[in-house]
Amino acid sequence: MHHRPATTESAPVRWLLIGLALLALSLFLLLPLLAVFVEAFRRGADVFFAALHTESALSAVRLTLIAAAISVPLNTVFGLAAAWTITKHRFRGRALLLSLIDLPFAVSPVIAGLVWVLLFGAKGWFGPWLAAHDIKIIFDLPGIILATVFVTFPFVARELIPLMEAQGSDQELAAVTLGANGWQMFWRVTLPNIKWGLLYGVLLCNARAMGEFGAVSVVSGHIRGKTNTLPLHIEVLYNEYQFSAAFACATLLGLLALVTLGLKTAVEQITHQRASRHH
Amino acid sequence: MSKHRVIPGFGLSLGFTLTYLSLIILIPLAALFLKAGGLGPAEWWRILSTPRVLAAAKLTFGASAAAAAVSAGVGLLVTWVLVRYRFPGRRLLDAMVDLPFALPTAVAGITLTSIYAPNGWIGHYLAGWGIQGAYSPFGVFIALTFIGFPFVVRTVQPVMEDLGVEFEEAAATLGAGRLTVFWRVILPALTPALVTGFTLAFARAIGEYGSVIFISGNLPMKTEILPLLIVSQLEQYKYREAAVIAAAMLLVSFALLFLINLLQRHLDWHKR
């Protein structure tokens, strides 16, 4: 008789547990993913492509790309600066700073939009001043960008801090000893070391920026063809019972999610291989 | 600070970090608390004690707690299978766990609605048993479970990977069955991570908006969640009501985060 180790389960139990987990994940994750594409093509490929080719869909895609193109670099620079401060230096209030960076994770997207309305909305703190100077923030692109920046604020920093903490500062110290200045050290030593983690953080930040709904919904004003991002456009189509068109636009964001997950797995694979090569 | 700084860039990076943090996060949040705090306790009470707010709060916190609990259970099973067993497709499964993180909430919302609607793939089976999937509190629970589930897996996974088998071997040597070992040895070691995962899923569920508003049906007093209530107050230009509800929600979320921090510190202390 074949003896199994005392620290694992018998084969039937093992396969039962694997089966249950597979069932749960397919019902829970695979089915929704499948449903996006099935619903999108329910009325044929013509309807699918027609839905993507409308003026309002194209303008929504354009606005989504613009908002992400501005918010993601901002939060990337912040992520690098914050990670540099926190992992390469020791100072009073460091733990507090770490907690504050995580703060947006605990804020509802709706509240992330609301704070900007309270500041810059028509009845907000700076509302009258902005109106007098004919500057529009809420119900316009600046508001959408501010809401997106708030929601995606911690993503890059959160990815870089544990990575740079684990790498330590030995290589940077060596570079200083050899006479490198700060920027040389950053470009030649730090950046090559963190590039995969940085890429992953940027990907996550971008996926969330392009997909953000609640915060953007509060500040956008839903002006069709003008302040509707792709997720908001999906909502409008859905509420008008244009289900196939709504799901057609949803496939774009579904693909974005799949690409993000695929790249994430690839990046993890690369960093894993490099880590095992070093040991 | 007595130690001389060797690595340059401290002043510049700290200055930038603090300025950006203040402009994007701290000042806007302070503006919210100033607006809400300036109204006084009587006004807070008047706004928060209306039946519509209370009903929304009950649904939001109740459905979030139920969803986080189910996420903890299913998450534990999935983590166990991912960490302990080797089988074809395990990598793919592991990657799939993050789908709710990557899939925009609006897409999750309309998709879950189509699946759990009375004529949907799962909804029509539920209807056969007399259960209403979408457009009911149960629908809210489904969306929140979808959103919260990865938090549990990603919190428990690293702890389970680090768990040595020594204690399990010792327990087995002493004659404990596999189930006893699980309840008495493995589960206690995983409990702090499970509680952290539960709290993260719970905190995220409280604020969730996009995936819920499609599946809930948004009936005031019945299937209306707190974030939606904030939006509907804003749409009527009732800034004070919106600010007070938001501030109250934030206080609960911050308290939860503080609890997680305490728990984490406790964990780190134990590891030493």
Coordinates of C-alpha atoms in Angstrom, one line a residue:
Chain A
M1 CA 0.0 0.0 0.0
H2 CA 1.2 3.5 -0.9
H3 CA 1.6 5.7 2.2
R4 CA 0.8 9.3 1.8
P5 CA 2.7 11.9 4.0
A6 CA 0.9 12.9 7.2
T7 CA 0.7 16.5 6.1
T8 CA -1.5 16.1 3.1
E9 CA -5.0 14.8 2.4
S10 CA -6.1 11.6 0.7
A11 CA -6.5 11.8 -3.1
P12 CA -10.3 11.8 -3.0
V13 CA -10.4 14.7 -0.6
R14 CA -7.8 16.5 -2.6
W15 CA -9.7 16.2 -5.8
L16 CA -12.9 17.1 -4.1
L17 CA -11.4 20.4 -2.8
I18 CA -9.8 21.2 -6.2
G19 CA -13.1 20.5 -7.8
L20 CA -15.0 22.8 -5.4
A21 CA -12.5 25.6 -5.9
L22 CA -12.6 25.2 -9.7
L23 CA -16.4 25.3 -9.6
A24 CA -16.5 28.3 -7.4
L25 CA -14.0 30.2 -9.5
S26 CA -15.7 29.3 -12.8
L27 CA -19.2 30.2 -11.6
F28 CA -17.8 33.3 -10.0
L29 CA -15.1 34.7 -12.3
L30 CA -15.2 32.8 -15.6
L31 CA -18.9 33.1 -16.1
P32 CA -19.0 36.9 -15.8
L33 CA -16.1 37.2 -18.2
L34 CA -17.7 34.9 -20.7
A35 CA -21.0 36.8 -20.3
V36 CA -19.4 40.1 -21.4
F37 CA -18.5 38.7 -24.8
V38 CA -21.6 36.5 -25.3
E39 CA -23.9 39.5 -24.6
A40 CA -21.9 41.8 -26.8
F41 CA -22.2 39.4 -29.8
R42 CA -25.8 38.3 -29.0
R43 CA -27.2 40.4 -31.9
G44 CA -24.4 39.7 -34.3
A45 CA -21.0 41.1 -35.2
D46 CA -22.6 44.0 -37.2
V47 CA -24.4 45.4 -34.2
F48 CA -21.2 44.9 -32.2
F49 CA -19.0 47.0 -34.5
A50 CA -21.7 49.5 -35.2
A51 CA -21.9 50.2 -31.4
L52 CA -18.2 50.9 -31.3
H53 CA -18.3 53.1 -34.3
T54 CA -20.8 55.8 -33.0
E55 CA -19.6 59.3 -32.4
S56 CA -20.4 59.1 -28.7
A57 CA -18.5 55.8 -28.2
L58 CA -15.4 57.2 -30.0
S59 CA -15.5 60.4 -28.0
A60 CA -15.8 58.3 -24.8
V61 CA -12.8 56.3 -25.7
R62 CA -10.9 59.5 -26.5
L63 CA -11.8 61.1 -23.2
T64 CA -10.9 57.9 -21.3
L65 CA -7.4 57.8 -23.0
I66 CA -6.8 61.5 -22.3
A67 CA -7.8 61.2 -18.6
A68 CA -5.5 58.1 -18.2
A69 CA -2.7 59.7 -20.1
I70 CA -2.6 62.6 -17.6
S71 CA -3.4 60.8 -14.3
V72 CA -1.2 57.8 -14.7
P73 CA 2.1 59.7 -15.3
L74 CA 1.3 62.1 -12.3
N75 CA 0.8 59.1 -10.0
T76 CA 3.8 57.4 -11.4
V77 CA 6.1 60.3 -10.5
F78 CA 4.4 60.5 -7.1
G79 CA 4.9 56.7 -6.6
L80 CA 8.6 57.0 -7.4
A81 CA 9.1 60.0 -5.1
A82 CA 7.2 58.4 -2.3
A83 CA 8.9 55.1 -2.5
W84 CA 12.3 56.8 -2.7
T85 CA 11.5 58.9 0.4
I86 CA 10.2 55.9 2.4
T87 CA 12.5 53.1 1.5
K88 CA 15.9 55.0 1.1
H89 CA 15.6 57.1 4.2
R90 CA 14.6 56.8 7.9
F91 CA 12.8 59.8 9.4
R92 CA 10.2 60.6 12.0
G93 CA 6.6 60.1 10.8
R94 CA 7.6 57.5 8.2
A95 CA 4.9 55.1 9.4
L96 CA 2.3 57.8 9.3
L97 CA 3.2 58.7 5.8
L98 CA 2.8 55.1 4.8
S99 CA -0.7 55.0 6.2
L100 CA -1.6 58.2 4.6
I101 CA -0.6 56.9 1.2
D102 CA -3.0 54.0 1.7
L103 CA -5.8 56.3 2.7
P104 CA -7.6 56.5 -0.7
F105 CA -8.1 52.7 -0.6
A106 CA -10.5 53.3 2.3
V107 CA -12.4 56.1 0.6
S108 CA -15.5 55.2 -1.5
P109 CA -15.1 56.2 -5.1
V110 CA -18.3 58.3 -4.7
I111 CA -16.6 60.2 -1.9
A112 CA -13.5 60.7 -4.0
G113 CA -15.7 62.5 -6.5
L114 CA -17.7 64.3 -3.8
V115 CA -14.7 66.0 -2.3
W116 CA -13.9 67.8 -5.6
V117 CA -17.5 68.9 -5.9
L118 CA -17.4 70.4 -2.4
L119 CA -14.2 72.3 -3.4
F120 CA -14.9 73.3 -7.0
G121 CA -18.6 72.7 -7.6
A122 CA -21.1 75.6 -8.2
K123 CA -22.0 75.7 -4.5
G124 CA -18.5 74.6 -3.4
W125 CA -15.7 76.6 -1.6
F126 CA -14.1 77.9 -4.7
G127 CA -17.2 77.7 -6.9
P128 CA -18.1 81.4 -7.0
W129 CA -14.4 82.4 -7.7
L130 CA -14.1 79.8 -10.5
A131 CA -17.4 81.0 -12.0
A132 CA -16.3 84.6 -11.9
H133 CA -13.1 83.7 -13.7
D134 CA -14.9 81.5 -16.2
I135 CA -12.9 78.4 -15.2
K136 CA -14.7 75.0 -15.4
I137 CA -13.5 72.1 -13.3
I138 CA -16.5 70.1 -12.3
F139 CA -18.6 68.7 -15.2
D140 CA -15.5 69.0 -17.3
L141 CA -12.1 67.4 -18.0
P142 CA -10.2 68.8 -15.0
G143 CA -12.7 67.3 -12.6
I144 CA -12.5 63.9 -14.3
I145 CA -8.7 64.0 -14.1
L146 CA -8.8 65.1 -10.4
A147 CA -11.2 62.3 -9.5
T148 CA -9.2 59.7 -11.4
V149 CA -5.9 60.9 -9.8
F150 CA -7.5 60.6 -6.3
V151 CA -8.7 57.0 -6.9
T152 CA -5.5 55.7 -8.5
F153 CA -3.2 57.6 -6.1
P154 CA -1.6 54.7 -4.2
F155 CA -1.3 52.1 -7.0
V156 CA 2.3 52.8 -8.1
A157 CA 3.7 53.7 -4.7
R158 CA 2.1 50.5 -3.2
E159 CA 3.8 48.4 -5.7
L160 CA 7.2 50.0 -5.4
I161 CA 7.5 50.4 -1.6
P162 CA 7.7 46.7 -0.7
L163 CA 10.0 45.9 -3.7
M164 CA 12.5 48.7 -2.9
E165 CA 12.3 47.9 0.8
A166 CA 13.3 44.3 0.0
Q167 CA 16.1 45.4 -2.3
G168 CA 17.8 47.6 0.3
S169 CA 20.2 50.4 -0.5
D170 CA 23.5 48.6 -0.8
Q171 CA 23.8 49.3 -4.6
E172 CA 22.9 52.9 -4.2
L173 CA 25.5 53.3 -1.4
A174 CA 28.1 51.7 -3.7
A175 CA 27.2 54.2 -6.4
V176 CA 27.6 57.1 -4.1
T177 CA 31.0 55.8 -3.0
L178 CA 32.0 55.6 -6.6
G179 CA 31.1 59.3 -7.1
A180 CA 27.7 59.1 -8.7
N181 CA 25.3 62.0 -8.2
G182 CA 21.7 61.6 -7.3
W183 CA 20.2 61.5 -10.8
Q184 CA 22.9 59.2 -12.1
M185 CA 22.2 56.8 -9.3
F186 CA 18.5 56.9 -9.9
W187 CA 18.7 56.3 -13.7
R188 CA 21.6 53.8 -13.7
V189 CA 21.1 51.8 -10.4
T190 CA 17.6 52.2 -8.9
L191 CA 15.5 52.3 -12.1
P192 CA 16.9 49.2 -13.7
N193 CA 16.4 47.3 -10.4
I194 CA 12.7 48.3 -10.1
K195 CA 11.6 48.4 -13.7
W196 CA 9.4 45.4 -13.7
G197 CA 7.7 46.3 -10.4
L198 CA 7.2 49.8 -11.8
L199 CA 5.7 48.5 -15.0
Y200 CA 3.3 46.4 -13.0
G201 CA 2.3 49.3 -10.8
V202 CA 1.7 51.5 -13.9
L203 CA -0.4 48.8 -15.5
L204 CA -2.6 48.5 -12.4
C205 CA -2.9 52.2 -12.1
N206 CA -3.8 52.5 -15.8
A207 CA -6.4 49.7 -15.6
R208 CA -8.1 51.4 -12.7
A209 CA -7.8 54.9 -14.3
M210 CA -9.5 53.7 -17.5
G211 CA -12.2 51.7 -15.7
E212 CA -13.0 54.1 -12.8
F213 CA -16.7 54.7 -12.6
G214 CA -18.0 56.0 -9.3
A215 CA -15.7 59.0 -8.8
V216 CA -15.8 60.1 -12.4
S217 CA -19.6 59.6 -12.5
V218 CA -20.0 62.2 -9.6
V219 CA -17.9 64.9 -11.3
S220 CA -18.6 64.4 -15.0
G221 CA -22.2 65.6 -15.3
H222 CA -22.8 62.9 -18.0
I223 CA -22.7 65.3 -20.9
R224 CA -22.9 63.0 -23.9
G225 CA -20.1 63.2 -26.4
K226 CA -18.3 65.6 -24.1
T227 CA -17.8 64.4 -20.5
N228 CA -18.7 60.7 -20.8
T229 CA -15.8 58.3 -20.3
L230 CA -16.1 54.8 -21.5
P231 CA -17.5 53.3 -18.3
L232 CA -20.0 56.2 -18.1
H233 CA -21.0 55.7 -21.8
I234 CA -21.6 52.0 -20.9
E235 CA -24.0 53.1 -18.1
V236 CA -25.9 55.5 -20.4
L237 CA -26.3 52.8 -23.1
Y238 CA -27.4 50.2 -20.5
N239 CA -30.0 52.6 -18.9
E240 CA -31.4 53.2 -22.4
Y241 CA -31.9 49.4 -22.8
Q242 CA -29.2 49.3 -25.6
F243 CA -27.8 46.2 -24.0
S244 CA -25.8 44.8 -26.9
A245 CA -24.2 48.2 -27.5
A246 CA -23.4 48.5 -23.8
F247 CA -21.8 45.1 -23.7
A248 CA -19.9 45.8 -26.9
C249 CA -18.2 48.8 -25.2
A250 CA -17.7 46.7 -22.1
T251 CA -15.7 44.2 -24.2
L252 CA -13.0 46.9 -24.6
L253 CA -12.6 47.3 -20.9
G254 CA -12.9 43.5 -20.5
L255 CA -10.0 43.1 -22.9
L256 CA -8.0 45.7 -21.0
A257 CA -8.5 43.7 -17.8
L258 CA -7.4 40.5 -19.5
V259 CA -4.3 42.2 -21.0
T260 CA -3.5 43.6 -17.5
L261 CA -3.8 40.2 -15.9
G262 CA -1.7 38.6 -18.6
L263 CA 1.1 41.1 -18.3
K264 CA 0.9 40.8 -14.6
T265 CA 1.5 37.1 -14.8
A266 CA 4.3 37.6 -17.2
V267 CA 6.0 40.2 -15.0
E268 CA 5.7 37.9 -12.0
Q269 CA 7.3 35.1 -14.0
I270 CA 10.2 37.3 -15.0
T271 CA 10.9 38.6 -11.5
H272 CA 10.5 35.1 -10.1
Q273 CA 13.1 33.8 -12.6
R274 CA 15.5 36.6 -11.9
A275 CA 15.1 36.1 -8.1
S276 CA 15.9 32.3 -8.4
R277 CA 18.9 33.1 -10.7
H278 CA 20.4 35.3 -8.0
H279 CA 20.1 32.7 -5.3
Chain B
M1 CA 18.2 63.0 13.3
S2 CA 21.8 62.4 14.1
K3 CA 22.8 60.1 11.3
H4 CA 24.3 61.7 8.3
R5 CA 22.3 61.0 5.1
V6 CA 24.3 59.3 2.5
I7 CA 21.7 58.8 -0.2
P8 CA 20.7 62.1 -1.8
G9 CA 17.3 63.4 -2.8
F10 CA 15.6 63.2 0.6
G11 CA 14.5 66.9 0.7
L12 CA 13.3 66.9 -2.9
S13 CA 11.4 63.6 -2.7
L14 CA 9.9 64.2 0.7
G15 CA 8.8 67.7 -0.3
F16 CA 7.2 66.5 -3.5
T17 CA 5.5 63.6 -1.8
L18 CA 4.0 65.7 1.0
T19 CA 2.9 68.5 -1.4
Y20 CA 1.2 66.1 -3.8
L21 CA -0.4 64.1 -0.9
S22 CA -1.8 67.3 0.6
L23 CA -3.1 68.7 -2.7
I24 CA -4.7 65.5 -3.9
I25 CA -5.8 63.7 -0.8
L26 CA -5.5 65.6 2.5
I27 CA -6.9 69.0 1.6
P28 CA -9.9 67.6 -0.2
L29 CA -10.7 65.2 2.6
A30 CA -10.2 68.0 5.1
A31 CA -12.7 70.2 3.1
L32 CA -15.2 67.4 3.4
F33 CA -14.8 67.1 7.2
L34 CA -14.9 70.9 7.6
K35 CA -18.1 71.1 5.6
A36 CA -19.7 68.2 7.6
G37 CA -18.2 69.1 10.9
G38 CA -19.4 72.7 10.7
L39 CA -23.0 71.5 10.8
G40 CA -23.0 70.4 14.4
P41 CA -24.3 67.3 16.1
A42 CA -28.0 68.1 15.9
E43 CA -27.8 68.4 12.1
W44 CA -25.8 65.2 11.9
W45 CA -28.4 63.4 13.9
R46 CA -31.2 64.9 11.8
I47 CA -29.6 63.7 8.6
L48 CA -28.4 60.3 9.7
S49 CA -31.5 59.3 11.6
T50 CA -33.9 59.6 8.6
P51 CA -35.5 56.2 7.7
R52 CA -34.0 56.3 4.2
V53 CA -30.4 56.7 5.5
L54 CA -30.9 54.1 8.2
A55 CA -32.3 51.6 5.7
A56 CA -29.4 52.2 3.3
A57 CA -26.9 51.9 6.2
K58 CA -28.5 48.6 7.3
L59 CA -28.3 47.2 3.7
T60 CA -24.7 48.5 3.1
F61 CA -23.2 47.2 6.3
G62 CA -25.3 44.0 6.4
A63 CA -24.6 43.0 2.8
S64 CA -21.0 44.0 3.1
A65 CA -20.5 41.8 6.2
A66 CA -22.3 38.9 4.7
A67 CA -20.3 39.2 1.4
A68 CA -17.0 39.5 3.3
A69 CA -17.8 36.4 5.4
V70 CA -18.6 34.3 2.3
S71 CA -15.5 35.7 0.6
A72 CA -13.5 34.6 3.6
G73 CA -14.9 31.0 3.4
V74 CA -14.5 30.6 -0.4
G75 CA -11.2 32.5 -0.3
L76 CA -9.8 30.1 2.2
L77 CA -10.8 27.1 0.1
V78 CA -9.3 28.6 -3.1
T79 CA -6.1 29.7 -1.3
W80 CA -5.7 26.2 0.2
V81 CA -6.1 24.6 -3.2
L82 CA -3.7 27.1 -4.9
V83 CA -1.0 26.8 -2.3
R84 CA -1.1 23.2 -1.3
Y85 CA -2.0 21.3 -4.4
R86 CA -0.4 21.0 -7.9
F87 CA -2.8 20.4 -10.7
P88 CA -3.0 21.4 -14.4
G89 CA -4.3 25.0 -14.8
R90 CA -3.2 26.1 -11.3
R91 CA -1.3 29.1 -12.8
L92 CA -4.3 30.3 -14.8
L93 CA -6.5 29.9 -11.8
D94 CA -4.1 32.0 -9.7
A95 CA -4.1 34.7 -12.3
M96 CA -7.9 34.7 -12.6
V97 CA -8.3 35.5 -8.9
D98 CA -7.3 39.1 -9.6
L99 CA -10.0 39.5 -12.3
P100 CA -12.3 41.5 -9.9
F101 CA -9.4 43.9 -9.3
A102 CA -8.8 44.4 -13.0
L103 CA -12.4 44.4 -14.4
P104 CA -13.9 47.9 -14.2
T105 CA -16.8 47.9 -11.7
A106 CA -19.3 49.1 -14.3
V107 CA -18.5 46.1 -16.5
A108 CA -18.8 43.8 -13.5
G109 CA -22.1 45.4 -12.6
I110 CA -23.9 45.0 -16.0
T111 CA -22.4 41.5 -16.4
L112 CA -23.5 40.2 -13.0
T113 CA -26.9 41.7 -13.6
S114 CA -27.3 39.9 -16.9
I115 CA -26.3 36.6 -15.2
Y116 CA -28.5 36.9 -12.1
A117 CA -31.5 38.6 -13.8
P118 CA -34.6 36.4 -13.7
N119 CA -33.9 35.3 -17.3
G120 CA -30.1 35.1 -16.9
W121 CA -27.8 32.1 -16.9
I122 CA -28.0 31.6 -13.1
G123 CA -30.9 33.8 -12.4
H124 CA -33.5 31.6 -14.0
Y125 CA -32.4 28.6 -11.9
L126 CA -32.6 30.8 -8.8
A127 CA -36.1 31.9 -10.0
G128 CA -37.1 28.3 -10.2
W129 CA -36.4 28.0 -6.4
G130 CA -38.2 31.2 -5.7
I131 CA -35.1 33.3 -5.2
Q132 CA -34.7 36.7 -6.8
G133 CA -31.1 37.2 -7.9
A134 CA -30.8 40.7 -9.4
Y135 CA -32.8 43.7 -8.2
S136 CA -32.9 42.5 -4.6
P137 CA -30.7 42.8 -1.5
F138 CA -29.3 39.3 -2.5
G139 CA -28.1 40.9 -5.8
V140 CA -26.2 43.5 -3.7
F141 CA -24.6 40.7 -1.7
I142 CA -23.5 38.9 -5.0
A143 CA -21.8 42.0 -6.4
L144 CA -20.0 42.7 -3.1
T145 CA -18.8 39.1 -2.8
F146 CA -17.4 39.3 -6.4
I147 CA -15.5 42.6 -5.4
G148 CA -14.2 41.4 -2.0
F149 CA -13.1 37.9 -2.8
P150 CA -9.6 38.6 -4.1
F151 CA -8.7 40.6 -1.0
V152 CA -9.1 37.4 1.1
V153 CA -7.0 35.2 -1.2
R154 CA -4.2 37.8 -1.6
T155 CA -4.0 38.3 2.1
V156 CA -4.1 34.7 3.2
Q157 CA -1.9 33.3 0.3
P158 CA 1.5 34.6 1.5
V159 CA 0.9 33.6 5.1
M160 CA -0.2 30.1 4.0
E161 CA 2.9 29.8 1.8
D162 CA 5.2 30.6 4.8
L163 CA 3.4 28.2 7.1
G164 CA 5.9 25.4 7.9
V165 CA 4.7 21.8 8.1
E166 CA 6.6 21.1 11.4
F167 CA 3.6 21.7 13.6
E168 CA 1.4 19.6 11.3
E169 CA 3.9 16.8 11.4
A170 CA 4.1 17.0 15.2
A171 CA 0.3 16.9 15.5
A172 CA 0.1 13.9 13.1
T173 CA 2.8 12.1 15.1
L174 CA 0.8 12.6 18.2
G175 CA -2.1 10.9 16.5
A176 CA -4.3 13.8 15.4
G177 CA -6.4 13.2 12.3
R178 CA -6.2 15.5 9.3
L179 CA -9.4 17.4 10.2
T180 CA -8.2 17.9 13.8
V181 CA -4.9 19.2 12.5
F182 CA -6.8 21.7 10.3
W183 CA -9.0 23.0 13.1
R184 CA -6.4 23.0 15.8
V185 CA -3.2 23.8 14.1
I186 CA -3.7 25.3 10.6
L187 CA -6.8 27.5 11.1
P188 CA -5.5 29.2 14.2
A189 CA -2.3 30.1 12.4
L190 CA -4.3 31.6 9.5
T191 CA -6.9 33.4 11.6
P192 CA -5.2 36.8 11.7
A193 CA -4.7 36.8 8.0
L194 CA -8.3 35.7 7.4
V195 CA -9.5 38.5 9.7
T196 CA -7.4 41.0 7.8
G197 CA -8.7 39.8 4.5
F198 CA -12.3 39.9 5.8
T199 CA -11.8 43.5 7.0
L200 CA -10.3 44.6 3.8
A201 CA -13.1 43.0 1.8
F202 CA -15.6 44.6 4.2
A203 CA -14.1 48.0 4.0
R204 CA -14.0 47.9 0.2
A205 CA -17.6 46.6 0.0
I206 CA -18.9 49.5 2.1
G207 CA -17.7 52.0 -0.4
E208 CA -18.5 50.0 -3.6
Y209 CA -20.7 51.8 -6.1
G210 CA -20.2 50.8 -9.7
S211 CA -20.9 47.0 -9.5
V212 CA -23.8 47.4 -7.1
I213 CA -26.0 50.1 -8.7
F214 CA -26.8 48.0 -11.8
I215 CA -27.7 44.8 -9.9
S216 CA -29.5 46.3 -7.0
G217 CA -32.4 48.1 -8.8
N218 CA -31.9 51.1 -6.5
L219 CA -35.3 51.2 -4.7
P220 CA -35.2 53.6 -1.8
M221 CA -35.7 51.9 1.5
K222 CA -35.3 48.5 -0.1
T223 CA -32.2 48.1 -2.3
E224 CA -30.5 51.5 -2.0
I225 CA -26.9 51.6 -0.7
L226 CA -25.2 54.5 1.1
P227 CA -22.9 55.6 -1.8
L228 CA -25.9 55.8 -4.1
L229 CA -27.7 57.8 -1.5
I230 CA -24.8 60.3 -1.5
V231 CA -25.0 60.6 -5.3
S232 CA -28.8 61.2 -5.2
Q233 CA -28.3 63.9 -2.5
L234 CA -25.7 65.5 -4.7
E235 CA -28.0 65.4 -7.8
Q236 CA -30.5 67.4 -5.8
Y237 CA -27.7 69.8 -4.7
K238 CA -28.1 68.8 -1.1
Y239 CA -24.4 69.2 -0.4
R240 CA -24.8 69.2 3.5
E241 CA -26.6 65.8 3.5
A242 CA -24.1 64.3 1.1
A243 CA -21.2 65.6 3.1
V244 CA -22.5 64.3 6.4
I245 CA -23.3 60.8 5.1
A246 CA -19.9 60.7 3.4
A247 CA -18.1 61.8 6.6
A248 CA -19.9 59.2 8.7
M249 CA -19.0 56.5 6.2
L250 CA -15.3 57.6 6.1
L251 CA -15.1 57.5 9.9
V252 CA -16.3 53.9 9.9
S253 CA -13.8 53.0 7.1
F254 CA -10.9 54.7 8.9
A255 CA -11.7 52.9 12.1
L256 CA -11.6 49.6 10.2
L257 CA -8.2 50.5 8.7
F258 CA -6.9 51.4 12.1
L259 CA -8.0 48.0 13.3
I260 CA -6.2 46.3 10.5
N261 CA -3.1 48.3 11.3
L262 CA -3.2 47.2 15.0
L263 CA -3.7 43.6 13.9
Q264 CA -0.8 43.8 11.5
R265 CA 1.5 45.2 14.2
H266 CA 0.4 42.4 16.5
L267 CA 1.3 39.9 13.8
D268 CA 4.7 41.4 13.1
W269 CA 5.4 41.4 16.8
H270 CA 4.5 37.7 17.0
K271 CA 6.8 36.9 14.1
R272 CA 9.8 38.4 15.9

